[in-house]
mmCIF file of C-alpha atoms in Angstrom:
data_model
loop_
_atom_site.group_PDB
_atom_site.id
_atom_site.type_symbol
_atom_site.label_atom_id
_atom_site.label_comp_id
_atom_site.label_asym_id
_atom_site.label_seq_id
_atom_site.Cartn_x
_atom_site.Cartn_y
_atom_site.Cartn_z
ATOM 1 C CA MET L 1 0.000 0.000 0.000
ATOM 2 C CA LYS L 2 1.406 3.396 -1.001
ATOM 3 C CA MET L 3 1.989 5.888 1.829
ATOM 4 C CA ARG L 4 -0.088 9.031 1.399
ATOM 5 C CA LYS L 5 2.044 12.091 0.864
ATOM 6 C CA ARG L 6 1.727 14.742 3.559
ATOM 7 C CA PRO L 7 3.091 18.287 3.560
ATOM 8 C CA ASN L 8 5.793 19.808 5.766
ATOM 9 C CA LEU L 9 5.035 23.162 7.409
ATOM 10 C CA LEU L 10 7.216 25.670 9.217
ATOM 11 C CA LEU L 11 5.692 27.821 11.951
ATOM 12 C CA THR L 12 8.073 30.649 12.707
ATOM 13 C CA GLY L 13 8.116 34.087 14.301
ATOM 14 C CA THR L 14 9.529 35.981 17.248
ATOM 15 C CA PRO L 15 9.415 34.116 20.594
ATOM 16 C CA GLY L 16 6.005 34.587 22.230
ATOM 17 C CA VAL L 17 3.850 34.852 19.087
ATOM 18 C CA GLY L 18 2.058 31.523 19.653
ATOM 19 C CA LYS L 19 3.958 29.015 17.483
ATOM 20 C CA THR L 20 3.911 26.208 20.028
ATOM 21 C CA THR L 21 0.235 26.541 20.909
ATOM 22 C CA LEU L 22 -0.699 26.616 17.214
ATOM 23 C CA GLY L 23 1.666 23.775 16.282
ATOM 24 C CA LYS L 24 0.450 21.387 18.974
ATOM 25 C CA GLU L 25 -3.196 22.073 18.151
ATOM 26 C CA LEU L 26 -2.542 21.623 14.410
ATOM 27 C CA ALA L 27 -0.864 18.269 15.050
ATOM 28 C CA GLN L 28 -3.878 17.225 17.146
ATOM 29 C CA ARG L 29 -6.345 18.171 14.390
ATOM 30 C CA THR L 30 -4.394 16.844 11.391
ATOM 31 C CA GLY L 31 -2.338 13.897 12.620
ATOM 32 C CA LEU L 32 0.861 15.535 11.350
ATOM 33 C CA ASN L 33 3.984 15.204 13.522
ATOM 34 C CA TYR L 34 4.855 18.254 15.617
ATOM 35 C CA VAL L 35 8.536 19.071 16.204
ATOM 36 C CA ASN L 36 9.582 21.909 18.497
ATOM 37 C CA ILE L 37 13.233 22.618 17.630
ATOM 38 C CA GLY L 38 13.999 23.830 21.172
ATOM 39 C CA ASP L 39 12.737 20.539 22.632
ATOM 40 C CA LEU L 40 14.529 18.475 19.962
ATOM 41 C CA ALA L 41 17.805 20.281 20.726
ATOM 42 C CA GLN L 42 17.369 19.802 24.466
ATOM 43 C CA GLU L 43 16.565 16.079 24.157
ATOM 44 C CA GLY L 44 19.544 15.424 21.868
ATOM 45 C CA GLN L 45 21.851 18.029 23.441
ATOM 46 C CA LEU L 46 22.244 19.580 19.963
ATOM 47 C CA TYR L 47 24.138 22.595 21.260
ATOM 48 C CA ASP L 48 27.321 24.397 20.363
ATOM 49 C CA GLY L 49 28.081 26.363 23.528
ATOM 50 C CA TYR L 50 26.204 28.853 25.686
ATOM 51 C CA ASP L 51 25.315 32.487 25.037
ATOM 52 C CA GLU L 52 26.058 34.421 28.229
ATOM 53 C CA GLU L 53 24.400 37.619 26.991
ATOM 54 C CA TYR L 54 21.025 35.976 26.263
ATOM 55 C CA GLN L 55 21.395 33.286 28.939
ATOM 56 C CA CYS L 56 20.601 30.390 26.614
ATOM 57 C CA PRO L 57 22.326 27.510 24.826
ATOM 58 C CA ILE L 58 23.547 28.046 21.242
ATOM 59 C CA LEU L 59 21.900 25.708 18.740
ATOM 60 C CA ASP L 60 24.168 23.444 16.669
ATOM 61 C CA GLU L 61 22.274 24.056 13.419
ATOM 62 C CA ASP L 62 24.073 21.355 11.394
ATOM 63 C CA ARG L 63 23.267 18.670 13.958
ATOM 64 C CA VAL L 64 19.622 19.809 14.125
ATOM 65 C CA VAL L 65 19.307 19.540 10.327
ATOM 66 C CA ASP L 66 21.008 16.109 10.324
ATOM 67 C CA GLU L 67 18.722 14.924 13.125
ATOM 68 C CA LEU L 68 15.549 15.974 11.269
ATOM 69 C CA ASP L 69 16.398 15.282 7.635
ATOM 70 C CA GLU L 70 15.030 11.727 7.390
ATOM 71 C CA LYS L 71 11.750 12.684 9.064
ATOM 72 C CA MET L 72 11.363 15.703 6.745
ATOM 73 C CA VAL L 73 11.883 13.586 3.616
ATOM 74 C CA GLU L 74 9.012 11.330 4.770
ATOM 75 C CA GLY L 75 6.747 14.392 5.090
ATOM 76 C CA GLY L 76 3.895 15.276 7.405
ATOM 77 C CA VAL L 77 5.938 17.399 9.815
ATOM 78 C CA ILE L 78 5.093 20.694 11.517
ATOM 79 C CA VAL L 79 8.333 22.421 12.573
ATOM 80 C CA ASP L 80 8.209 25.145 15.234
ATOM 81 C CA TYR L 81 11.196 27.483 15.601
ATOM 82 C CA HIS L 82 11.909 31.217 15.981
ATOM 83 C CA GLY L 83 14.427 31.157 13.137
ATOM 84 C CA CYS L 84 14.077 29.780 9.650
ATOM 85 C CA ASP L 85 17.136 30.254 7.446
ATOM 86 C CA LEU L 86 18.949 27.247 8.944
ATOM 87 C CA PHE L 87 16.529 24.783 7.331
ATOM 88 C CA PRO L 88 16.938 23.547 3.738
ATOM 89 C CA GLU L 89 14.456 25.098 1.309
ATOM 90 C CA ARG L 90 13.465 21.636 0.012
ATOM 91 C CA TRP L 91 11.977 20.713 3.394
ATOM 92 C CA PHE L 92 8.889 22.917 3.398
ATOM 93 C CA HIS L 93 5.751 23.151 1.294
ATOM 94 C CA ILE L 94 4.521 26.225 3.174
ATOM 95 C CA ILE L 95 5.795 28.628 5.829
ATOM 96 C CA PHE L 96 3.678 30.600 8.268
ATOM 97 C CA VAL L 97 5.228 33.587 10.047
ATOM 98 C CA LEU L 98 3.122 34.475 13.088
ATOM 99 C CA ARG L 99 2.949 38.171 13.959
ATOM 100 C CA THR L 100 1.854 39.734 17.248
ATOM 101 C CA ASP L 101 1.187 43.315 18.283
ATOM 102 C CA ASN L 102 4.235 44.661 20.163
ATOM 103 C CA THR L 103 2.419 45.595 23.373
ATOM 104 C CA GLN L 104 0.912 42.110 23.613
ATOM 105 C CA LEU L 105 4.239 40.501 22.773
ATOM 106 C CA TYR L 106 5.957 42.568 25.466
ATOM 107 C CA THR L 107 3.476 41.296 28.063
ATOM 108 C CA ARG L 108 3.837 37.669 26.906
ATOM 109 C CA LEU L 109 7.643 37.789 26.984
ATOM 110 C CA GLU L 110 7.719 39.553 30.347
ATOM 111 C CA SER L 111 5.504 36.819 31.787
ATOM 112 C CA ARG L 112 8.100 34.285 30.533
ATOM 113 C CA GLY L 113 10.789 36.090 32.509
ATOM 114 C CA TYR L 114 12.421 37.953 29.608
ATOM 115 C CA THR L 115 14.114 41.157 30.777
ATOM 116 C CA GLY L 116 16.596 43.788 29.607
ATOM 117 C CA LYS L 117 18.390 43.262 26.316
ATOM 118 C CA LYS L 118 16.737 39.890 25.606
ATOM 119 C CA LEU L 119 13.271 41.448 25.964
ATOM 120 C CA GLN L 120 14.162 44.576 23.948
ATOM 121 C CA ASP L 121 15.848 42.627 21.129
ATOM 122 C CA ASN L 122 12.862 40.316 20.724
ATOM 123 C CA ILE L 123 10.436 43.256 20.589
ATOM 124 C CA GLN L 124 12.668 44.988 18.007
ATOM 125 C CA CYS L 125 12.812 41.755 16.038
ATOM 126 C CA GLU L 126 9.010 41.885 15.770
ATOM 127 C CA ILE L 127 8.872 45.623 15.019
ATOM 128 C CA PHE L 128 11.377 45.269 12.167
ATOM 129 C CA GLN L 129 9.738 42.098 10.765
ATOM 130 C CA THR L 130 13.090 40.326 11.064
ATOM 131 C CA ILE L 131 11.746 36.769 10.903
ATOM 132 C CA TYR L 132 9.376 37.560 8.018
ATOM 133 C CA GLU L 133 12.211 39.100 6.000
ATOM 134 C CA GLU L 134 14.471 36.148 6.839
ATOM 135 C CA ALA L 135 11.776 33.774 5.544
ATOM 136 C CA MET L 136 11.231 35.827 2.367
ATOM 137 C CA GLU L 137 14.973 35.689 1.637
ATOM 138 C CA ALA L 138 15.466 32.016 2.506
ATOM 139 C CA TYR L 139 12.441 30.529 0.714
ATOM 140 C CA SER L 140 10.336 31.007 -2.380
ATOM 141 C CA GLN L 141 8.093 34.006 -1.620
ATOM 142 C CA GLU L 142 4.971 32.170 -2.833
ATOM 143 C CA ILE L 143 5.138 29.783 0.132
ATOM 144 C CA VAL L 144 5.704 32.396 2.873
ATOM 145 C CA HIS L 145 2.568 33.722 4.606
ATOM 146 C CA GLN L 146 2.096 36.082 7.565
ATOM 147 C CA LEU L 147 -0.669 35.360 10.063
ATOM 148 C CA PRO L 148 -1.877 37.650 12.885
ATOM 149 C CA SER L 149 -1.563 35.999 16.299
ATOM 150 C CA ASN L 150 -3.029 38.405 18.843
ATOM 151 C CA THR L 151 -6.270 36.858 20.101
ATOM 152 C CA PRO L 152 -7.863 33.443 20.634
ATOM 153 C CA GLU L 153 -10.020 34.272 17.575
ATOM 154 C CA ASP L 154 -6.861 34.764 15.485
ATOM 155 C CA MET L 155 -5.599 31.388 16.704
ATOM 156 C CA GLU L 156 -8.848 29.656 15.745
ATOM 157 C CA ARG L 157 -8.923 31.354 12.331
ATOM 158 C CA ASN L 158 -5.286 30.375 11.718
ATOM 159 C CA LEU L 159 -6.011 26.776 12.704
ATOM 160 C CA GLU L 160 -8.982 26.596 10.340
ATOM 161 C CA GLN L 161 -7.038 28.171 7.451
ATOM 162 C CA ILE L 162 -4.029 25.903 7.881
ATOM 163 C CA VAL L 163 -6.147 22.752 8.283
ATOM 164 C CA GLN L 164 -7.962 23.665 5.038
ATOM 165 C CA TRP L 165 -4.638 24.258 3.311
ATOM 166 C CA ILE L 166 -3.330 20.828 4.478
ATOM 167 C CA GLU L 167 -6.502 19.064 3.299
ATOM 168 C CA GLN L 168 -6.301 20.770 -0.102
ATOM 169 C CA TRP L 169 -2.590 19.975 -0.434
ATOM 170 C CA MET L 170 -3.271 16.292 0.284
ATOM 171 C CA LYS L 171 -6.084 16.187 -2.312
ATOM 172 C CA ASP L 172 -3.798 17.787 -4.894
ATOM 173 C CA HIS L 173 -0.813 15.511 -4.199
ATOM 174 C CA ASN L 174 -2.356 12.060 -3.655
#
């Protein structure tokens, strides 16, 4: 029996925009596999040192890509990460950049314990559309989409849109 082809998605955006909540719910509704890069790196200790300024481990991007490559070739994976240009272009069928209003983002990040430079840099990252621009440069522009992620209604609308997109993709490719 032939395996049904399933798409790979990237959910990206500044920390605090709702990638993880959206990704887990999407996996629940679609049966796709959810991979949080932060969790994957922690489980496999895929690090290359520690960043004292931001108080966090430095991701070993090559090892992360090696770790995921086989799974990505099989398809049906939702990847969640706040960066995007480390992943090969061939991996993804569509990319969603979540965007959040700065005042809301500030509150969300503060509640996670972000302070000082780490907090300011993440807010600036959102203001200057850094992740969106990174995605537009790293991937074909036709597959990069911005989604608002401010309210529970936005989340529900995004879920419905993405689920519809996945269903359509599977009809078109099977």
